[in-house]
Amino acid sequence: MPGDVFEYCDVSLPVPIDQAFTYRLPLTLRHRVKPGCRVLVPFGARRLTGVVLTCHETPPEVEAREALRLLDEEPVLDESLLGLARWLASYYCAPLGEVLRCMTPLGGEIRRSKVYTLTDTGRDAARRLTGDAVEPSVQLLRMLEARPLSEVWLNKQVPGAGKVLKNLQRKGFVQLEEVHADRDPLRASSSRLKVEFSGRPAEAPRKKSERELLAYLEMHPGPHSLAAVEKNVRGAGQAARALARRSLVLLRPDEPASPSLAAPARHTLNPAQQEAFERLKEGIDSRQFHTFLLQGVTGSGKTEVYLNAIQACLDTGRGALLLVPEIALTPAVAGQFYHRFPDRVAVLHSAFGDAERAEQWRRIRTGAASVVVGTRSAVFAPVRDLGLVLVDEEHDQSYKQEETPRYGGRDVAVVRGQHAGACVVLGSATPSLESRQNVERGRYTLLELPDRIERRPMPQVEIIDMREEFLATRKQAVFSRSLLEAIRERLSGGEQTMLLLNRRGFSSFVSCRSCGESVQCRDCSVTLTYHRRDRRLLCHYCNYAERVPTVCPQCASEYIYFVGLGSEKVEDELHQAFPTARIARMDRDTVTGKRRYETILQSFRNGEYDILVGTQMIAKGHDIPNVTLVGIVSADIGLSMPDFRAAERTFQLLTQAAGRAGRGSLPGQVLIQTSNPDHYAIRFAAAQDYASFYAKELEFRRAMRYPPFSALANVVIRARTQEEAFRLSGELSALVAPPPAQVRVLGPAEAPLQRLKGDFRYQMLIKSSSRVTLREVLNRLRSHALEKRWPATALIIDVDPFSLM
Ligand code: ADP
Ligand code: ZN
Ligand code: ZN
């Protein structure tokens, strides 16, 4: 049909320039390329993968180069996702090409490999060969005589093989085929093998395929045909055999009845859950965009409401998407969804490799999977006919992407729901101020689950004033006497304890008594943290490490000492206080992969440990019935952060952590140690009083014109020298002086972290009562940087920032 065939297409490329590039389509591609497809194109001396935005007949002013290859026969992004991409680029002031790159799964083409085979002519020629075996063409023909070989492999064996092979191809001696990697005949027996996760603790294996296989099996509980797994995880066949030798996976011949994980119990909804569900069902059935805030206290059974809502959505023939925080997507959670919606679930986790992710993407796009559970980037999953978008723990920080494009997953979820005409549900025990304010403004509908399941009591919370403790004991102790006593009781009663300290390492820094200096990172303006286990000082921002000095690096005095407290120290002190207790620690030093995290958690759940010490990792979402005591070793650490959200974050963390206690039939107790017992974030968290916290915090935000009372952007300027950073920030500052009426500009000033990874950093905070004006201002800054050809890393624009460091 005429009109369906276009000569040109405009392609968005992952470069920091704000424009699409026009390419000519070769004849073979003209009728196949559609908006939303990925194409490979030449760009300068490079080849880049970009997304086609439009196809047209308008020749560009300068002659267009030709597109090289079409990567998708069907568009990876449909019209509505392309629309979402445009919204994202504009709202977050990010280049469209980078937004699109972030929205499409990587490596869809990776599984295909190129294989050379001999033609009949080639075979004849090879047979007649008498030439010198070091001649590359002779070598190659001889090798191919034995069997077809991949281009990659041949290139490794024979230097310069690429050119020679092309030549041989032109002469008609060899032909090039694209094959799928899983055609390897050596793996034929895989179809008769079943592979299953063993749940054994182990150090993370070094090989990528092994790690990916473990992550896959862990997220997909139960036995699988190895052949099926090989389709999803590259190199699974070999990896499974290697891991089985180390007992890290179970590998056995397929027998008819293989045991599978027990299905989690299904509950009849209690009246509050039922009420919330019915309101959601109405929303889903109306097929109109509407946002609900599901505010349910910890342990109120929000997940069961999600599951029912998803079912209701599937019943209308539409698909559903559930976002969960990074750390909360455990096998237990994934398992719940597999059991409830067998064969229809796709799980998207950042621990998966490219091949697996691409495969899940394909299942979603074809409609084979209509329920998607995933972390932040799953918000872009191409769910067909989307009817329901759920965001669990909507306040969670992990929804914010801290690299370009710096989007907020929760907010994108709402906009996606709007584009799709879907029902959106944001769930939390401690909703963000922004979301709760949207209820007040009439944008969201509030649904509440005010009680715990089966009317289990909320934990009893007590604040311990560490200043009084010091006065009474004259000792700077890690644990107060009451916390020690409470732990002792749990140990003798066979109940479990969780202890939270929001800082890893042993002590927070090393200081010198003579000159007062503390040891700083070479590349960042922060103190190094002492990690005793590996006897070194570590930077928590850039991972720079050095040995513990024996004398002060500044004045050479010997009087250096360790200040402050980290999770490692807490564990150590616990061992001293309770020598026979079984203690596990969970922080970024002990948890190297997602697997290790779940292993520690699972052992704790099984009762193999009495006490779990950890950073905020342990606060989120876990449901461990035997935990009756939660101790917050110091509630003060987060409060001192130079960030307007410090109080909100502390409140959320304490409430969530407290919510881990007493989730089973035994009541829970929470002890909060602090030197700021009167701080409202701590007081209201102790009282589990969201409403009062919200009112008080809102007052502060209003007075300071912080979100939700203004739109905020953090503009960071980076350079290798301080002078350069200062100069660049001066240029930007001049562009917004004087600022438009609705806008206030703070700075530029040195950022709280003046140096990071060797760069000097300046910062401007821009507050505006109008989003449109804010965007205009930010675009002005960005155009300036582009015009002046600043390096891509010099300017960071963070709209709706989460961290102001
Ligand atoms: P939340 O996410 O609100 O903190 P969960 O969804 O983890 O709470 O639910 C807490 C516990 O209550 C889970 O063990 C869940 O299986 C159980 N549960 C949920 N709904 C019911 C119900 N209607 N009756 C009995 N138990 C329930
Ligand atoms: Zn010194
Ligand atoms: Zn550093």
Short mmCIF file of C-alpha atoms in Angstrom, two decimals, residues 360-665:
data_model
loop_
_atom_site.label_atom_id
_atom_site.label_comp_id
_atom_site.label_asym_id
_atom_site.label_seq_id
_atom_site.Cartn_x
_atom_site.Cartn_y
_atom_site.Cartn_z
CA GLN A 360 10.24 -11.23 30.15
CA TRP A 361 9.73 -8.11 28.07
CA ARG A 362 8.78 -10.24 25.10
CA ARG A 363 6.26 -12.24 27.13
CA ILE A 364 4.69 -9.01 28.33
CA ARG A 365 4.56 -7.44 24.90
CA THR A 366 2.93 -10.45 23.29
CA GLY A 367 0.37 -10.55 26.06
CA ALA A 368 1.53 -13.95 27.37
CA ALA A 369 2.13 -12.29 30.73
CA SER A 370 -0.55 -9.89 31.86
CA VAL A 371 0.60 -9.39 35.45
CA VAL A 372 3.95 -7.67 35.93
CA VAL A 373 5.72 -7.41 39.27
CA GLY A 374 8.91 -5.44 39.31
CA THR A 375 11.13 -2.73 40.68
CA ARG A 376 11.39 0.88 39.49
CA SER A 377 12.05 0.43 35.78
CA ALA A 378 9.16 -2.04 35.45
CA VAL A 379 7.00 1.06 35.27
CA PHE A 380 7.90 1.00 31.56
CA ALA A 381 6.89 -2.62 30.99
CA PRO A 382 4.77 -2.84 27.82
CA VAL A 383 1.75 -4.37 29.57
CA ARG A 384 -1.07 -4.79 27.10
CA ASP A 385 -4.24 -2.88 27.76
CA LEU A 386 -3.17 -1.71 31.17
CA GLY A 387 -6.03 -1.48 33.65
CA LEU A 388 -4.33 -1.28 37.04
CA VAL A 389 -1.08 0.18 38.33
CA LEU A 390 -0.07 -0.50 41.94
CA VAL A 391 2.86 1.05 43.78
CA ASP A 392 3.67 -0.65 47.08
CA GLU A 393 5.44 1.40 49.77
CA GLU A 394 4.96 4.42 47.57
CA HIS A 395 7.11 6.62 49.83
CA ASP A 396 10.18 4.44 49.27
CA GLN A 397 13.39 6.10 48.15
CA SER A 398 14.32 3.36 45.73
CA TYR A 399 11.64 4.58 43.31
CA LYS A 400 13.82 7.55 42.54
CA GLN A 401 16.40 6.93 39.85
CA GLU A 402 19.65 8.62 40.81
CA GLU A 403 21.07 8.79 37.30
CA THR A 404 19.82 10.32 34.06
CA PRO A 405 16.90 10.31 33.48
CA ARG A 406 16.28 11.09 37.15
CA TYR A 407 12.66 10.07 37.28
CA GLY A 408 10.47 9.22 40.24
CA GLY A 409 8.95 5.78 39.60
CA ARG A 410 5.85 6.50 41.65
CA ASP A 411 5.06 9.69 39.80
CA VAL A 412 5.69 8.10 36.43
CA ALA A 413 3.34 5.29 37.47
CA VAL A 414 0.57 7.80 38.06
CA VAL A 415 1.15 9.48 34.70
CA ARG A 416 1.30 6.12 32.99
CA GLY A 417 -2.04 5.24 34.55
CA GLN A 418 -3.42 8.51 33.30
CA HIS A 419 -2.25 7.87 29.73
CA ALA A 420 -3.70 4.35 29.84
CA GLY A 421 -6.98 5.23 31.52
CA ALA A 422 -6.04 2.87 34.35
CA CYS A 423 -6.77 2.73 38.03
CA VAL A 424 -3.71 3.65 40.13
CA VAL A 425 -3.16 2.51 43.73
CA LEU A 426 -0.41 3.90 45.94
CA GLY A 427 0.03 1.87 49.12
CA SER A 428 1.93 2.71 52.29
CA ALA A 429 1.79 2.81 56.06
CA THR A 430 3.63 6.11 55.94
CA PRO A 431 2.62 7.90 52.74
CA SER A 432 4.87 10.63 51.43
CA LEU A 433 3.73 14.14 52.21
CA GLU A 434 3.21 14.72 48.50
CA SER A 435 0.77 11.84 48.13
CA ARG A 436 -1.13 12.58 51.28
CA GLN A 437 -1.40 16.21 50.27
CA ASN A 438 -2.89 15.07 46.97
CA VAL A 439 -5.69 13.45 48.99
CA GLU A 440 -6.28 16.76 50.73
CA ARG A 441 -6.37 18.50 47.36
CA GLY A 442 -8.98 16.07 46.11
CA ARG A 443 -6.75 14.48 43.49
CA TYR A 444 -6.46 11.07 45.16
CA THR A 445 -9.05 9.05 47.03
CA LEU A 446 -8.00 7.83 50.47
CA LEU A 447 -8.68 4.23 51.48
CA GLU A 448 -7.65 3.17 54.96
CA LEU A 449 -6.75 -0.04 56.75
CA PRO A 450 -6.53 1.27 60.29
CA ASP A 451 -5.90 -2.01 62.13
CA ARG A 452 -3.55 -4.91 61.96
CA ILE A 453 -4.82 -8.25 60.71
CA GLU A 454 -6.87 -10.13 63.29
CA ARG A 455 -6.81 -7.05 65.47
CA ARG A 456 -3.28 -7.81 66.59
CA PRO A 457 -2.14 -4.90 68.72
CA MET A 458 0.27 -2.35 67.35
CA PRO A 459 3.63 -2.73 69.08
CA GLN A 460 4.22 -0.88 72.30
CA VAL A 461 6.90 1.75 71.72
CA GLU A 462 9.16 3.34 74.29
CA ILE A 463 11.71 6.14 73.88
CA ILE A 464 14.98 5.84 75.77
CA ASP A 465 16.78 9.12 76.41
CA MET A 466 20.46 8.33 75.97
CA ARG A 467 21.49 11.58 77.69
CA GLU A 468 19.80 10.46 80.90
CA GLU A 469 21.28 7.04 80.46
CA PHE A 470 24.73 8.62 80.34
CA LEU A 471 24.07 10.69 83.44
CA ALA A 472 22.89 7.63 85.32
CA THR A 473 25.65 5.24 84.24
CA ARG A 474 28.48 7.68 83.43
CA LYS A 475 29.24 5.48 80.44
CA GLN A 476 28.96 6.15 76.73
CA ALA A 477 27.34 2.79 76.03
CA VAL A 478 25.99 1.45 72.77
CA PHE A 479 23.06 -0.17 74.51
CA SER A 480 20.96 1.23 77.31
CA ARG A 481 20.24 -0.97 80.27
CA SER A 482 16.60 -1.39 79.29
CA LEU A 483 17.48 -2.49 75.77
CA LEU A 484 19.94 -5.06 77.13
CA GLU A 485 17.32 -6.29 79.53
CA ALA A 486 14.71 -6.59 76.81
CA ILE A 487 17.11 -8.54 74.56
CA ARG A 488 17.94 -10.86 77.46
CA GLU A 489 14.26 -11.59 77.99
CA ARG A 490 13.80 -12.47 74.31
CA LEU A 491 16.81 -14.77 74.38
CA SER A 492 15.52 -16.70 77.35
CA GLY A 493 12.01 -16.84 75.93
CA GLY A 494 13.13 -18.08 72.50
CA GLU A 495 11.80 -15.01 70.72
CA GLN A 496 13.69 -12.96 68.17
CA THR A 497 15.10 -9.44 68.11
CA MET A 498 15.88 -7.01 65.28
CA LEU A 499 18.32 -4.17 65.93
CA LEU A 500 18.51 -1.27 63.54
CA LEU A 501 21.41 1.09 63.14
CA ASN A 502 21.44 3.21 60.09
CA ARG A 503 25.13 3.22 59.46
CA ARG A 504 27.45 0.48 58.36
CA GLY A 505 31.03 -0.04 59.39
CA PHE A 506 32.56 -0.21 62.81
CA SER A 507 33.03 3.38 63.82
CA SER A 508 31.92 6.36 61.84
CA PHE A 509 35.37 7.90 61.55
CA VAL A 510 38.94 8.05 62.74
CA SER A 511 40.13 11.16 64.48
CA CYS A 512 43.34 12.51 65.97
CA ARG A 513 43.50 13.75 69.55
CA SER A 514 46.51 15.96 68.91
CA CYS A 515 45.46 17.97 65.88
CA GLY A 516 41.74 17.20 65.82
CA GLU A 517 41.77 16.18 62.17
CA SER A 518 39.71 13.24 61.03
CA VAL A 519 40.75 11.02 58.14
CA GLN A 520 39.01 12.06 54.92
CA CYS A 521 38.47 10.41 51.57
CA ARG A 522 41.03 11.31 48.94
CA ASP A 523 38.31 12.12 46.40
CA CYS A 524 35.23 13.13 48.41
CA SER A 525 34.68 15.58 51.22
CA VAL A 526 33.55 12.97 53.73
CA THR A 527 35.27 11.12 56.51
CA LEU A 528 36.27 7.53 55.90
CA THR A 529 34.49 4.85 57.88
CA TYR A 530 36.41 2.21 59.78
CA HIS A 531 35.51 -1.37 58.80
CA ARG A 532 37.15 -3.66 61.26
CA ARG A 533 36.61 -6.96 59.53
CA ASP A 534 38.89 -6.02 56.67
CA ARG A 535 40.93 -3.59 58.74
CA ARG A 536 40.51 -0.67 56.44
CA LEU A 537 38.95 2.73 56.07
CA LEU A 538 36.29 2.95 53.42
CA CYS A 539 34.50 5.81 51.65
CA HIS A 540 30.78 5.10 51.52
CA TYR A 541 30.37 7.32 48.48
CA CYS A 542 33.09 6.16 46.12
CA ASN A 543 34.41 2.98 47.76
CA TYR A 544 37.92 4.35 48.06
CA ALA A 545 39.73 2.30 50.69
CA GLU A 546 42.94 2.64 52.63
CA ARG A 547 44.63 0.88 55.51
CA VAL A 548 44.04 2.10 59.00
CA PRO A 549 46.85 4.52 59.82
CA THR A 550 48.90 3.90 62.92
CA VAL A 551 49.85 7.54 63.18
CA CYS A 552 47.89 10.63 62.23
CA PRO A 553 48.33 11.40 58.52
CA GLN A 554 48.33 15.14 59.35
CA CYS A 555 50.61 15.53 62.37
CA ALA A 556 52.11 12.05 62.80
CA SER A 557 50.89 11.80 66.37
CA GLU A 558 50.03 8.34 67.66
CA TYR A 559 46.90 9.43 69.41
CA ILE A 560 44.32 8.46 66.87
CA TYR A 561 41.00 7.04 67.98
CA PHE A 562 37.71 5.80 66.63
CA VAL A 563 34.57 7.88 66.96
CA GLY A 564 30.92 6.98 66.52
CA LEU A 565 29.15 3.80 65.85
CA GLY A 566 28.37 1.50 62.94
CA SER A 567 26.46 -1.74 62.49
CA GLU A 568 29.67 -3.77 62.70
CA LYS A 569 30.43 -2.29 66.10
CA VAL A 570 26.90 -3.04 67.28
CA GLU A 571 27.33 -6.67 66.32
CA ASP A 572 30.63 -6.76 68.16
CA GLU A 573 29.20 -5.26 71.33
CA LEU A 574 26.33 -7.72 71.20
CA HIS A 575 28.71 -10.65 71.06
CA GLN A 576 30.37 -9.35 74.17
CA ALA A 577 27.12 -8.82 76.02
CA PHE A 578 25.54 -12.10 74.91
CA PRO A 579 28.33 -14.56 74.13
CA THR A 580 26.00 -17.47 73.37
CA ALA A 581 23.45 -15.62 71.27
CA ARG A 582 23.32 -16.38 67.55
CA ILE A 583 23.70 -13.08 65.77
CA ALA A 584 23.45 -12.19 62.09
CA ARG A 585 24.27 -8.87 60.50
CA MET A 586 22.74 -7.47 57.36
CA ASP A 587 24.13 -4.40 55.65
CA ARG A 588 25.86 -3.66 52.38
CA ASP A 589 29.07 -5.24 53.66
CA THR A 590 27.55 -8.61 54.45
CA VAL A 591 25.02 -8.55 51.63
CA THR A 592 26.87 -8.67 48.37
CA GLY A 593 24.05 -9.79 46.13
CA LYS A 594 20.31 -10.07 46.32
CA ARG A 595 20.78 -13.76 47.06
CA ARG A 596 22.82 -13.30 50.15
CA TYR A 597 20.20 -10.89 51.42
CA GLU A 598 17.43 -13.43 51.10
CA THR A 599 19.62 -16.17 52.57
CA ILE A 600 20.26 -14.23 55.76
CA LEU A 601 16.62 -13.30 55.99
CA GLN A 602 15.46 -16.85 55.39
CA SER A 603 17.79 -18.27 58.04
CA PHE A 604 16.56 -15.66 60.47
CA ARG A 605 12.98 -16.52 59.64
CA ASN A 606 13.77 -20.21 60.21
CA GLY A 607 14.99 -19.39 63.69
CA GLU A 608 18.68 -20.04 63.01
CA TYR A 609 19.54 -16.69 64.58
CA ASP A 610 18.30 -14.96 67.70
CA ILE A 611 19.23 -11.44 66.74
CA LEU A 612 19.44 -9.68 63.41
CA VAL A 613 21.48 -6.47 63.31
CA GLY A 614 21.25 -4.27 60.27
CA THR A 615 20.88 -0.99 58.46
CA GLN A 616 17.62 0.20 56.91
CA MET A 617 17.66 -2.96 54.84
CA ILE A 618 16.00 -4.78 57.69
CA ALA A 619 13.23 -2.23 58.14
CA LYS A 620 11.31 -2.90 54.97
CA GLY A 621 8.30 -5.07 54.53
CA HIS A 622 9.46 -8.29 56.15
CA ASP A 623 6.90 -10.39 57.86
CA ILE A 624 8.64 -12.51 60.52
CA PRO A 625 6.13 -13.58 63.17
CA ASN A 626 8.59 -14.53 65.92
CA VAL A 627 10.15 -11.06 66.12
CA THR A 628 8.80 -9.48 69.28
CA LEU A 629 11.49 -6.88 69.93
CA VAL A 630 12.78 -4.18 67.65
CA GLY A 631 15.53 -1.94 68.97
CA ILE A 632 16.59 1.27 67.27
CA VAL A 633 20.16 1.74 68.44
CA SER A 634 20.26 5.39 67.46
CA ALA A 635 17.38 7.28 65.93
CA ASP A 636 19.49 10.40 65.53
CA ILE A 637 21.73 9.61 62.59
CA GLY A 638 19.23 10.47 59.86
CA LEU A 639 18.01 13.61 61.61
CA SER A 640 21.27 15.43 61.19
CA MET A 641 21.30 15.11 57.39
CA PRO A 642 21.28 18.46 55.57
CA ASP A 643 18.03 17.69 53.81
CA PHE A 644 14.52 19.02 54.21
CA ARG A 645 13.21 15.46 54.16
CA ALA A 646 15.32 14.37 57.15
CA ALA A 647 12.37 14.37 59.54
CA GLU A 648 10.06 12.61 57.12
CA ARG A 649 12.61 9.94 56.41
CA THR A 650 13.32 9.36 60.08
CA PHE A 651 9.61 9.11 60.79
CA GLN A 652 9.13 6.60 57.99
CA LEU A 653 12.13 4.52 58.93
CA LEU A 654 11.19 4.32 62.61
CA THR A 655 7.56 3.53 61.85
CA GLN A 656 8.48 0.86 59.35
CA ALA A 657 11.07 -0.66 61.67
CA ALA A 658 8.64 -0.64 64.56
CA GLY A 659 6.17 -2.32 62.24
CA ARG A 660 8.38 -5.41 62.14
CA ALA A 661 7.60 -6.20 65.78
CA GLY A 662 4.73 -8.37 66.93
CA ARG A 663 3.37 -9.39 63.55
CA GLY A 664 2.59 -12.91 64.76
CA SER A 665 0.43 -13.98 67.65
#
